Coordinates of C-alpha atoms in Angstrom, one line a residue:
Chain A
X1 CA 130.7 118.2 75.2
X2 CA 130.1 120.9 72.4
X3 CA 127.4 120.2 69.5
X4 CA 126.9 122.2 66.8
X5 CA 123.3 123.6 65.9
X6 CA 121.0 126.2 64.7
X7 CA 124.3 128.0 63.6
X8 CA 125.5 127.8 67.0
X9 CA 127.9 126.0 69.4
X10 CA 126.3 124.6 72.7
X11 CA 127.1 122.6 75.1
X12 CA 125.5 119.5 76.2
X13 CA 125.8 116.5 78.0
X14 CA 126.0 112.5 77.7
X15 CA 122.3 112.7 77.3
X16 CA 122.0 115.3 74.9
X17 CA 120.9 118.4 77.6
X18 CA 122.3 121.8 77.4
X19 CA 124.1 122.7 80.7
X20 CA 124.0 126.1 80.1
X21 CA 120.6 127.6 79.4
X22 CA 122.0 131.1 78.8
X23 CA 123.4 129.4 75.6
X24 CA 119.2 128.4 74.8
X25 CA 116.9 130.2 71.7
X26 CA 114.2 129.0 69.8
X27 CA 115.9 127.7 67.0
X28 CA 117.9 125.7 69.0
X29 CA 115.1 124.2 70.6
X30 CA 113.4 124.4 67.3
X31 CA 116.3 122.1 66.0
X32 CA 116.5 119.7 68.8
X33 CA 113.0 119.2 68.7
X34 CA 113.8 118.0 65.1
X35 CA 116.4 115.5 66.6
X36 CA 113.5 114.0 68.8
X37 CA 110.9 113.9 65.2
X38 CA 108.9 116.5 66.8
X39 CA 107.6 119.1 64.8
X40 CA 107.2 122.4 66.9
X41 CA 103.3 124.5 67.3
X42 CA 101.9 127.3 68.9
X43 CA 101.1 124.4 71.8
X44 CA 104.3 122.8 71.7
X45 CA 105.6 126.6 72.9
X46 CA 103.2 127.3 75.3
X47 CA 104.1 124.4 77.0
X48 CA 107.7 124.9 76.6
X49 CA 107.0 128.5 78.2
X50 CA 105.3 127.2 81.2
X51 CA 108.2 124.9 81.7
X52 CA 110.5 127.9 81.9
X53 CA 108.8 129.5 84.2
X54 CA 108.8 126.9 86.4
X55 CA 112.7 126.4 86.0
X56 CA 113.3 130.0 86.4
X57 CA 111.2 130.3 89.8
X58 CA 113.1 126.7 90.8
X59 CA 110.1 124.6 91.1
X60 CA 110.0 121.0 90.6
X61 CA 108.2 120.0 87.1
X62 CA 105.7 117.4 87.6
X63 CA 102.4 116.0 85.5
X64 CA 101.2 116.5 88.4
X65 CA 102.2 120.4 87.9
X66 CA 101.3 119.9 83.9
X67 CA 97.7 119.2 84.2
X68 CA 97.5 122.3 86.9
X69 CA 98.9 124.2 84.9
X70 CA 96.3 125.1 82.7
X71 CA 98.1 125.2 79.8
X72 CA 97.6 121.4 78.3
X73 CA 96.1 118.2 80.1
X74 CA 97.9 115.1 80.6
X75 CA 96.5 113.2 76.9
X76 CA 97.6 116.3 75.0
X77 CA 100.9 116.6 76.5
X78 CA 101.1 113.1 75.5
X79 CA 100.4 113.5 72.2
X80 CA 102.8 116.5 72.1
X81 CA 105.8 115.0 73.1
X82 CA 105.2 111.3 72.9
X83 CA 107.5 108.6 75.1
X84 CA 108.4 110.5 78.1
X85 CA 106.7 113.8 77.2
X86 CA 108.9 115.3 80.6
X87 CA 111.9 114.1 79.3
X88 CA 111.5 115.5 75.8
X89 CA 110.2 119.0 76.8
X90 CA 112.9 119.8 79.2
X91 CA 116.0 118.6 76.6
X92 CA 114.0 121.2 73.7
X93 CA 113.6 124.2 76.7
X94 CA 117.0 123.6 77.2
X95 CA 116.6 122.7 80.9
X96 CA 118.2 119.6 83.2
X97 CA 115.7 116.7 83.1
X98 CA 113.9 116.3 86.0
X99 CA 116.1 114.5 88.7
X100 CA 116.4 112.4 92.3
X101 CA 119.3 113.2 94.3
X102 CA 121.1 110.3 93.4
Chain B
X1 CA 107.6 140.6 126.2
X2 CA 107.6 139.1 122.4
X3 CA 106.1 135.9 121.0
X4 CA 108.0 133.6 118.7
X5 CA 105.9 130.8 117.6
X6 CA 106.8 127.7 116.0
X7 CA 103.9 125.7 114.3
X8 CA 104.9 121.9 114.4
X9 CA 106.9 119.9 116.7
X10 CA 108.6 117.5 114.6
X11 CA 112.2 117.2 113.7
X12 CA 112.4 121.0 112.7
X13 CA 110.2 122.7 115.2
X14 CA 111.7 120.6 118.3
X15 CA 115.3 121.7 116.9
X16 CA 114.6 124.8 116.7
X17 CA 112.8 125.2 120.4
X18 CA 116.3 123.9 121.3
X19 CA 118.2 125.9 119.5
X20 CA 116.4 129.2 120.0
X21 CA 115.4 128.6 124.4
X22 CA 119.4 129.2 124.7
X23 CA 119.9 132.1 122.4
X24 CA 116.5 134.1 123.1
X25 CA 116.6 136.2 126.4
X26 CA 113.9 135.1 128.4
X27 CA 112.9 138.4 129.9
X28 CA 112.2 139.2 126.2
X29 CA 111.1 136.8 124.7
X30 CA 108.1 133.6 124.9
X31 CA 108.6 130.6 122.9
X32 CA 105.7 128.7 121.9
X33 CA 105.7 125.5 119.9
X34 CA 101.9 123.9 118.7
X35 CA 101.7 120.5 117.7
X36 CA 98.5 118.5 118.2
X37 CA 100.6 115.0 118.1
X38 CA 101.7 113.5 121.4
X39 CA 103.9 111.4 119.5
X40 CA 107.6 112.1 118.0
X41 CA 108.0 109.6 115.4
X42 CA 112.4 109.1 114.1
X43 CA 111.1 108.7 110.8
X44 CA 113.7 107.0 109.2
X45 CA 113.3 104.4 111.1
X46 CA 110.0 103.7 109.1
X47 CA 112.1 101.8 106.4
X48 CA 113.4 99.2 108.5
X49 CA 109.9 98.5 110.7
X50 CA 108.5 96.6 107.7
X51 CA 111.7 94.4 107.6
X52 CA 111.7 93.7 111.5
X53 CA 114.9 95.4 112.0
X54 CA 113.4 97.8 114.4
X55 CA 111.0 97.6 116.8
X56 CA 107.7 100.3 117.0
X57 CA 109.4 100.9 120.0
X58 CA 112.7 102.5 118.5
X59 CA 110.9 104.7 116.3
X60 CA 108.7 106.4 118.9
X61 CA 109.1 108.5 122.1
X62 CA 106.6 111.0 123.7
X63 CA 107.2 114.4 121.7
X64 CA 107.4 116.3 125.0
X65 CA 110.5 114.8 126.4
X66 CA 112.6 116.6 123.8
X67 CA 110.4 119.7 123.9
X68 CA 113.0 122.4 126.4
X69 CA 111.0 122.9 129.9
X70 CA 111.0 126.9 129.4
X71 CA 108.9 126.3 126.3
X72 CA 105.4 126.5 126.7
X73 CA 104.3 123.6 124.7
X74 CA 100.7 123.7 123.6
X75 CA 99.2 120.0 122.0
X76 CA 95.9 121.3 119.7
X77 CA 95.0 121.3 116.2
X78 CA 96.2 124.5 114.7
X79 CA 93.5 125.8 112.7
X80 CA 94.8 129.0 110.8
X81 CA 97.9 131.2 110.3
X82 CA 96.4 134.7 109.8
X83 CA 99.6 136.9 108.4
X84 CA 97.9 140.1 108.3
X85 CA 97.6 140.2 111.9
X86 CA 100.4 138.1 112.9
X87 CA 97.9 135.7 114.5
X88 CA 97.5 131.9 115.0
X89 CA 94.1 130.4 115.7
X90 CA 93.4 127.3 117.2
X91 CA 91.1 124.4 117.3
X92 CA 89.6 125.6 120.3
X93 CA 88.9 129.1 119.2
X94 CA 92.2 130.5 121.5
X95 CA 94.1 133.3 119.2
X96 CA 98.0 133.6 119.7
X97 CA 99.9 136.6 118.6
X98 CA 103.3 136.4 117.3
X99 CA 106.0 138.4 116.6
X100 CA 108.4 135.9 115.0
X101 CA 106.8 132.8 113.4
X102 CA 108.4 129.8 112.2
X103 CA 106.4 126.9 109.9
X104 CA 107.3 123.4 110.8
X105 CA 104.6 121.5 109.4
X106 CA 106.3 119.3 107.3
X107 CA 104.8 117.0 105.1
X108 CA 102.3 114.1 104.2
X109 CA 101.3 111.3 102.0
X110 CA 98.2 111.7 100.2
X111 CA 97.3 108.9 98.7
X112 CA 93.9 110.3 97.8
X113 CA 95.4 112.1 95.3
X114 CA 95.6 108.6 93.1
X115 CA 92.5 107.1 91.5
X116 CA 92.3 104.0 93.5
X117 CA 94.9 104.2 96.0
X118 CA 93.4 104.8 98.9
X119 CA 90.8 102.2 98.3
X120 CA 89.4 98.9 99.6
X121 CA 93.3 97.8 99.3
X122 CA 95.4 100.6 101.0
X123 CA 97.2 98.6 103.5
X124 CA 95.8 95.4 102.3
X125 CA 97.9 94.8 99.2
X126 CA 98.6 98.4 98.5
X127 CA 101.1 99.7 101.3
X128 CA 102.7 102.9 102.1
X129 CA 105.6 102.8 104.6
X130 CA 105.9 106.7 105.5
X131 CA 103.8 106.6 107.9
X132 CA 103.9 104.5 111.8
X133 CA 100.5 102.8 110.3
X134 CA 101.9 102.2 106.4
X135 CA 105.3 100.9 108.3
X136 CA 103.7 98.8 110.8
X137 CA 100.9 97.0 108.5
X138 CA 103.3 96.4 105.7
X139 CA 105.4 94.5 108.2
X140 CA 102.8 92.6 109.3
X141 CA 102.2 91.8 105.5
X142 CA 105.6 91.0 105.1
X143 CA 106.0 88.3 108.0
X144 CA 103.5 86.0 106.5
X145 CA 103.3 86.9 102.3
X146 CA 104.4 83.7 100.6
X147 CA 105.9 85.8 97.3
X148 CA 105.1 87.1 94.0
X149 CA 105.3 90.5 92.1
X150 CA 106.6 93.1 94.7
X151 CA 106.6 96.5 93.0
X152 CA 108.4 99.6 95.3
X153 CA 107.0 102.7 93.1
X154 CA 107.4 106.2 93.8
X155 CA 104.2 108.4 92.5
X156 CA 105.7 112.1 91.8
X157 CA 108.6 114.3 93.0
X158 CA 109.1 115.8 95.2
X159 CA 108.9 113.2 97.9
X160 CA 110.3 113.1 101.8
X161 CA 114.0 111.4 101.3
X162 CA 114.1 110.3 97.7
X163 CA 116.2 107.9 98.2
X164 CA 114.1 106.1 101.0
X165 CA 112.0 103.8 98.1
X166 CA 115.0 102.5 96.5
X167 CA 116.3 101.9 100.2
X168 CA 113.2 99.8 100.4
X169 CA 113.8 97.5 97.3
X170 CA 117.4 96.9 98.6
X171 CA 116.8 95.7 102.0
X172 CA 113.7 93.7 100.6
X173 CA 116.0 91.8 98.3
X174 CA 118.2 91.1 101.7
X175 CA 115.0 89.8 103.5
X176 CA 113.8 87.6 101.2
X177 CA 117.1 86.4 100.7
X178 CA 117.0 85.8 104.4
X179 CA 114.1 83.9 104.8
X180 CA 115.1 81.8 101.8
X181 CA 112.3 82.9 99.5
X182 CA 114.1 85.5 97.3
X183 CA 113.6 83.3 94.2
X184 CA 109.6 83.4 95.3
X185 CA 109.8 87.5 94.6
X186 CA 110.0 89.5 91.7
X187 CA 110.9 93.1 92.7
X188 CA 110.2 95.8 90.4
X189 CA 111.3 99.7 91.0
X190 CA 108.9 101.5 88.9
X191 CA 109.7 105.4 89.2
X192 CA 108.0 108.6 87.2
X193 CA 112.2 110.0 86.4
X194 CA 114.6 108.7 84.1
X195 CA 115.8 106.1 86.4
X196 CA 116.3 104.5 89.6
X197 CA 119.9 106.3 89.6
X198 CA 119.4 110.4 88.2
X199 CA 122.7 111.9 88.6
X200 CA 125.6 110.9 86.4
X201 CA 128.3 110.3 89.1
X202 CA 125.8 108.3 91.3
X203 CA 124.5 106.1 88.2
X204 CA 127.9 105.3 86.8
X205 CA 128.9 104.1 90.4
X206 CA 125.8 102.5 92.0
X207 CA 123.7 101.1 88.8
X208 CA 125.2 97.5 89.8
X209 CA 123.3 97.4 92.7
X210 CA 120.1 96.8 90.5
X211 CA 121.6 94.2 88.6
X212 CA 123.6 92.4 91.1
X213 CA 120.3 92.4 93.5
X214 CA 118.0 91.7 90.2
X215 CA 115.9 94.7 90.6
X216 CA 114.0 95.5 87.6
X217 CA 113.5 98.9 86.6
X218 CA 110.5 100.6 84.7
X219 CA 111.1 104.7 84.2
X220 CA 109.3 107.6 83.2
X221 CA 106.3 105.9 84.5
X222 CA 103.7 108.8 85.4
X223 CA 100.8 107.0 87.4
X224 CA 97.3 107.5 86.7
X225 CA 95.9 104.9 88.7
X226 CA 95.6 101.8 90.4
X227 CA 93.4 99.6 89.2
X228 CA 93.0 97.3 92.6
X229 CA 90.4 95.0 91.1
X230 CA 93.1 93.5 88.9
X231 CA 96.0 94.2 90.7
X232 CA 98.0 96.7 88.4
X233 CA 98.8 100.3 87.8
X234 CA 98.5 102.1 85.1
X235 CA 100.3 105.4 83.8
X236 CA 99.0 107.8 81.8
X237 CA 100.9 106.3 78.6
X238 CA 98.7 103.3 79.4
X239 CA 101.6 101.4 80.6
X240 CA 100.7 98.6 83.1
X241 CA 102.6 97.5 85.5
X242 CA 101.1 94.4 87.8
X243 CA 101.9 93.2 91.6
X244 CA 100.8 91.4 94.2
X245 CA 102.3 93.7 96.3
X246 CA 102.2 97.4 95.6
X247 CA 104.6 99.3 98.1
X248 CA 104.2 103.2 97.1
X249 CA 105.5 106.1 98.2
X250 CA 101.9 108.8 97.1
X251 CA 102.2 111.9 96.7
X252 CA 103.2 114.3 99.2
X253 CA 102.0 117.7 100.0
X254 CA 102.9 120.2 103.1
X255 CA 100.0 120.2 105.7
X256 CA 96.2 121.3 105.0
X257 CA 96.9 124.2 107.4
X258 CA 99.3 126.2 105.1
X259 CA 96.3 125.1 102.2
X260 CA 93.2 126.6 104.3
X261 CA 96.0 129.7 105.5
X262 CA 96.7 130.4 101.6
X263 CA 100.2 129.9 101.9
X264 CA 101.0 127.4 100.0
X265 CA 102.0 126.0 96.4
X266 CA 100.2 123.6 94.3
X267 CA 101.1 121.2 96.3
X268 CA 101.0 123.5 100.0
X269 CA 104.9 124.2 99.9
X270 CA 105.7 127.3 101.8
X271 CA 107.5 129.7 99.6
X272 CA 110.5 130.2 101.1
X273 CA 114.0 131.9 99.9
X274 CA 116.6 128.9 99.5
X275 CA 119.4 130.9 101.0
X276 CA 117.9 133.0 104.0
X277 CA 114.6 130.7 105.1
X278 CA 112.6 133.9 105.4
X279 CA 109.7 133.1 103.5
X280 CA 108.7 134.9 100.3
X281 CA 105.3 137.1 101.4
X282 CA 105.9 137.7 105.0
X283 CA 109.4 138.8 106.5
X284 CA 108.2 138.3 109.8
X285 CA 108.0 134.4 109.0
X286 CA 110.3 132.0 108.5
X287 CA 109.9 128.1 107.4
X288 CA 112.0 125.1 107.8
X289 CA 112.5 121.3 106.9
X290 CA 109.7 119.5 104.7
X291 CA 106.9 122.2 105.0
X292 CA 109.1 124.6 102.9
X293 CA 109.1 124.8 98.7
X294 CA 113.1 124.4 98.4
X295 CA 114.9 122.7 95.4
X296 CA 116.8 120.8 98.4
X297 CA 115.9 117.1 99.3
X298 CA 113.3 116.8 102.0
X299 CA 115.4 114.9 105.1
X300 CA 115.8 115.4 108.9
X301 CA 119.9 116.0 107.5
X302 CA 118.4 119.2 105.5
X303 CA 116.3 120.5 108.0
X304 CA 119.2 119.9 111.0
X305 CA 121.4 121.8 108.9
X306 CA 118.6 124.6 108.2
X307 CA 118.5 124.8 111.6
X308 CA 121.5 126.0 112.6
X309 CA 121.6 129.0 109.7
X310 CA 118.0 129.7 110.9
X311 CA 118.6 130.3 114.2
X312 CA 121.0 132.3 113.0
X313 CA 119.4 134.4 110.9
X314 CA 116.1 134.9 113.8
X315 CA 118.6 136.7 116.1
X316 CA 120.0 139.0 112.9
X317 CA 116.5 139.8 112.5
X318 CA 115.6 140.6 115.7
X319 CA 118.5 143.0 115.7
X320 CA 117.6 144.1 112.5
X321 CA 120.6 143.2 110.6
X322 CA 120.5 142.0 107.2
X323 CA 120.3 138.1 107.1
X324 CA 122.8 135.5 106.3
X325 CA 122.4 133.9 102.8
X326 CA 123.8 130.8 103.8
X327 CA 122.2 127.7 103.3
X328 CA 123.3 125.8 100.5
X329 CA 121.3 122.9 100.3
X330 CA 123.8 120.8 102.3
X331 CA 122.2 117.3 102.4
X332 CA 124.0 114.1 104.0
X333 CA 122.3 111.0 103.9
X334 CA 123.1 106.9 104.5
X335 CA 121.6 104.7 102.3
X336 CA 121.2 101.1 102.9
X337 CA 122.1 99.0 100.5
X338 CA 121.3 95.4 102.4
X339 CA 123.5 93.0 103.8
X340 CA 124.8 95.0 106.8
X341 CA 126.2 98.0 104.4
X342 CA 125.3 101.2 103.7
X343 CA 126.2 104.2 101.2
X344 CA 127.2 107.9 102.3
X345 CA 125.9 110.7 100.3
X346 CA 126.9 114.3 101.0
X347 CA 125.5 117.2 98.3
X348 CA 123.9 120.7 98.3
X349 CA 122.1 122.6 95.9
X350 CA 125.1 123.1 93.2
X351 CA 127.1 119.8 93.8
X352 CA 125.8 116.6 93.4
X353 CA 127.1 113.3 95.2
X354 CA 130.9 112.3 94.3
X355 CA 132.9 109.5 95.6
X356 CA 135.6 110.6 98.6
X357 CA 135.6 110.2 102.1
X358 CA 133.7 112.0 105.2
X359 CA 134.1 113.8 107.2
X360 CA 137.6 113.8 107.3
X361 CA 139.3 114.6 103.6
X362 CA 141.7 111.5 102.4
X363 CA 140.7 109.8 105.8
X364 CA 136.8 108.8 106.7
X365 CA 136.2 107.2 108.1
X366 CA 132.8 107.0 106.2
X367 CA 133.1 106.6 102.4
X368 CA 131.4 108.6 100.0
X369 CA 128.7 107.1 97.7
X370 CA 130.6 103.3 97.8
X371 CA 128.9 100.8 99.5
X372 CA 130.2 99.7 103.2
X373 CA 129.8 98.3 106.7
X374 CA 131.3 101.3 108.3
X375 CA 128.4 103.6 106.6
X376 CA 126.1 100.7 107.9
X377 CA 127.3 101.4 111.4
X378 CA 126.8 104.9 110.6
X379 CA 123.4 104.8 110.3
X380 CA 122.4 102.7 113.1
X381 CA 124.3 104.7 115.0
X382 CA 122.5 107.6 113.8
X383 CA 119.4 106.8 115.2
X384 CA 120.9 107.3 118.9
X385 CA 122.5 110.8 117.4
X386 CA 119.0 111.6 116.3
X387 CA 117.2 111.3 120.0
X388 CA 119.6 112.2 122.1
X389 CA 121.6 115.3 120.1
X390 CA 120.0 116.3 116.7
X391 CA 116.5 117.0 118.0
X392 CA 118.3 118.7 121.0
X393 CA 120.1 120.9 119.0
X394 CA 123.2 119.5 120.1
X395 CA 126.3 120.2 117.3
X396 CA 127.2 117.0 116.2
X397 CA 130.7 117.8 115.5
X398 CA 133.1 117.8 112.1
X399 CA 129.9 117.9 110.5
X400 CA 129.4 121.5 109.4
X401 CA 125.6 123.6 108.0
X402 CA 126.9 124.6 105.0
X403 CA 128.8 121.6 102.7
X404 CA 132.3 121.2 102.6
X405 CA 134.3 120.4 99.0
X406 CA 137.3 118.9 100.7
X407 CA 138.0 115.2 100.0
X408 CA 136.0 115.1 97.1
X409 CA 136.6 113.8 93.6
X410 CA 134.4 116.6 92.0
X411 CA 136.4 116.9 88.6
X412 CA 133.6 116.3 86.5
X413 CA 130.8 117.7 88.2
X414 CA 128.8 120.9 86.8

């Protein structure tokens, strides 16, 4: 379905996710971190960052991967993004969620 | 004469002895596979050895049976790959050269990865069942536990065949209903994604299996540990979840070799290209099945169908042609449901399951994600495919490598 945001049209599914992230740019994920009460930092980028890279090179996100990654441990991601920080992060990167094959 | 070597002799590595002792010429060419096992587990089986639906007998042969005669078949611990010098050391201190090498490692649990896991309780109240020893104690568990707070929990993605855990709380609801105890059992399904069901098409059409078979569901659940004093575990959200019985599936990471080799990703995942299998540092090596990093599920269907583009594509590089991009992620999987039925999934990297029929389109006989006996039959059938033509790199036939689209209802699907 479309949505309208940041001066742009996007589209997104049931769930809120862009399923195109060639249609993706800060202020939309500025925005849509708005829709989820989250006020975007410096931190709340870096992470986001990260998280692209991993989506761009195709591997699997994980906290497992987060507290590797250097950028953030588990607490402060957490604290970033709170209920489901995974979840959260991917919909403002502008990524699929994480997913089973079912 | 030339070495190809494949590390592992599992599902992948004995497939691909078969598939490569018929195309290699043998003037040319010496075929070695290393695997310090004796032992060829059929893995799937694991999820119905807990349940006493299978034997330990059906799920095991000896590895060398299935390993071609004109193989030489070495059993020792492989202790390095060395990709500078296109060597392989082993255990013993023995160095093997190769020319072509193919990783077939696979993958494991580690369960050490978890605070408390793999303590005082693994296998006493906290089971795995990917393993002959998880499968084989929880089932000894099983025969005797009077009830209580039964939670099936997947630690972190990726895992061997996803779909295996909710398998698990499915036929657990069937056995208990069998032995007239299912009102003594709470099942829980507590998984670290956004449900027990991920993709849209598959949660619209399957969800009712958790509440017709009153399986509770906890998401987003990102374990920290397991506190086994008091019988709960506990996310990083400080989220608690309590059992009596704590059936995981931990963590699982690609063999210590490709770690101590320097091979691998964070979790020892071969970096491989998801198209061509030629891994991404060495051209001259190629990696298949569970040991490899691809955004494809980790199942014998997966690697069986790997097989056949690799083989493939180890002949066009031996002649030095460019290889074939072909795998696409295909994936075809049975999933129990309980009750003597089953589903049918069929998906690659770009399409995810729909509902149709397999493999012929508008005819079956085997239905596509919807539950019934016929895909039950289909999967114990399978396990007789598996041993006497998938690990011998026998065709199975209508079913092709790469997925097909026809008698699909895709109209949806991105």
């Amino acid at each position: 379905m479309k949505k309208f945001i940041a001066n742009t049209e996007i589209d997104v599914n049931d769930e809120g996710y862009l399923t195109d992230f060639s249609q993706w740019n800060k202020d939309i994920g500025n925005e849509l971190a708005k829709e989820q009460e989250i006020e975007m930092t410096d931190k709340h980028w870096e992470v986001i960052d990260y998280i692209h890279d991993k989506y761009k090179n195709e591997e699997p996100l994980s906290i497992r991967g987060i507290k590797k990654s250097g950028v953030i441990n588990i607490k402060e991601f957490y604290a970033l993004f709170p209920a489901g920080p995974l979840k959260k992060a991917t919909l403002i990167a502008g990524i699929p969620k994480p997913k089973s094959c079912i | 004469m030339k070495n190809l070597v494949i590390l592992g002799a599992g599902t992948s590595g004995t497939m691909m002895s078969n598939h490569l002792v018929s195309k290699l010429p043998k003037k040319d060419w010496k075929i070695t596979v290393i695997d310090q096992y004796k032992t060829h587990y059929y893995q799937p089986g694991f999820l119905f050895l807990p349940f006493d639906i299978y034997t330990t007998k059906q799920v095991k042969k000896k590895g060398k049976k299935f390993i071609p005669k004109h193989v030489n078949y070495i059993q020792e611990k492989i202790e390095l790959i060395v990709p500078e010098n296109n060597q392989v050391k082993l255990e013993s201190g023995t160095t093997l050269n190769y020319d072509i090498l193919i990783i077939a490692t696979g993958t494991k649990i580690a369960p050490d990865e978890i605070e408390g896991m793999n303590g005082p309780e693994w296998h006493k109240s906290v089971f795995d069942f990917y393993t002959y020893e998880g499968a084989k104690a929880l089932r000894n568990k099983l025969r005797d536990w009077k009830g209580g707070k039964l939670v099936v929990h997947i630690t972190e993605m990726p895992i061997k065949c996803p779909v295996a855990p909710l398998e698990f709380a499915f036929l657990a609801d069937s056995y208990f209903k069998n032995k007239g105890m299912r009102d003594k059992v709470d099942i829980t399904y507590v998984t670290p994604l956004g449900g027990a069901f991920t993709k849209p098409k598959a949660t619209e059409a399957l969800h009712y299996l958790l509440e017709e078979k009153n399986i509770k569901e906890v998401t987003d659940f990102n374990i920290e540990r397991v506190d086994y004093e008091n019988n709960k575990i506990i996310d990083y959200a400080d989220t608690e979840v309590e059992y009596d019985l704590l059936v995981t599936v931990p963590t699982n990471m690609g063999d210590a070799l490709i770690e101590r080799s320097g091979m691998g990703d964070d979790l020892n995942f071969v970096p491989t290209h998801k198209a061509t299998l030629q891994t991404k540092d060495y051209e001259n090596i190629f990696a298949i099945g569970d040991a490899t990093n691809l955004p494809a599920s980790k199942a014998g269907s997966v690697a069986h169908f790997e097989a056949e583009i690799l083989t493939e594509n180890i002949l066009r590089f031996i002649e030095g042609e460019p290889l074939k991009e072909e795998f696409d992620g295909h994936a075809n999987c049975f999933i129990e449901t309980g009750n003597g039925k089953a589903l049918l999934i069929d998906f690659n990297y770009t399409h995810e399951p729909v509902e149709g029929t397999f493999p012929f389109p508008g005819v079956g006989p085997l239905k596509l994600l919807k539950e019934s006996r016929t895909n039950h039959m289909g999967k114990m059938a399978f396990r007789w495919i598996y041993w006497n033509m998938l690990i011998k790199g026998i065709h199975i036939p209508f079913v092709s490598a790469t997925m097909s689209e026809k008698g699909k209802e895709f109209e949806k699907t991105t």
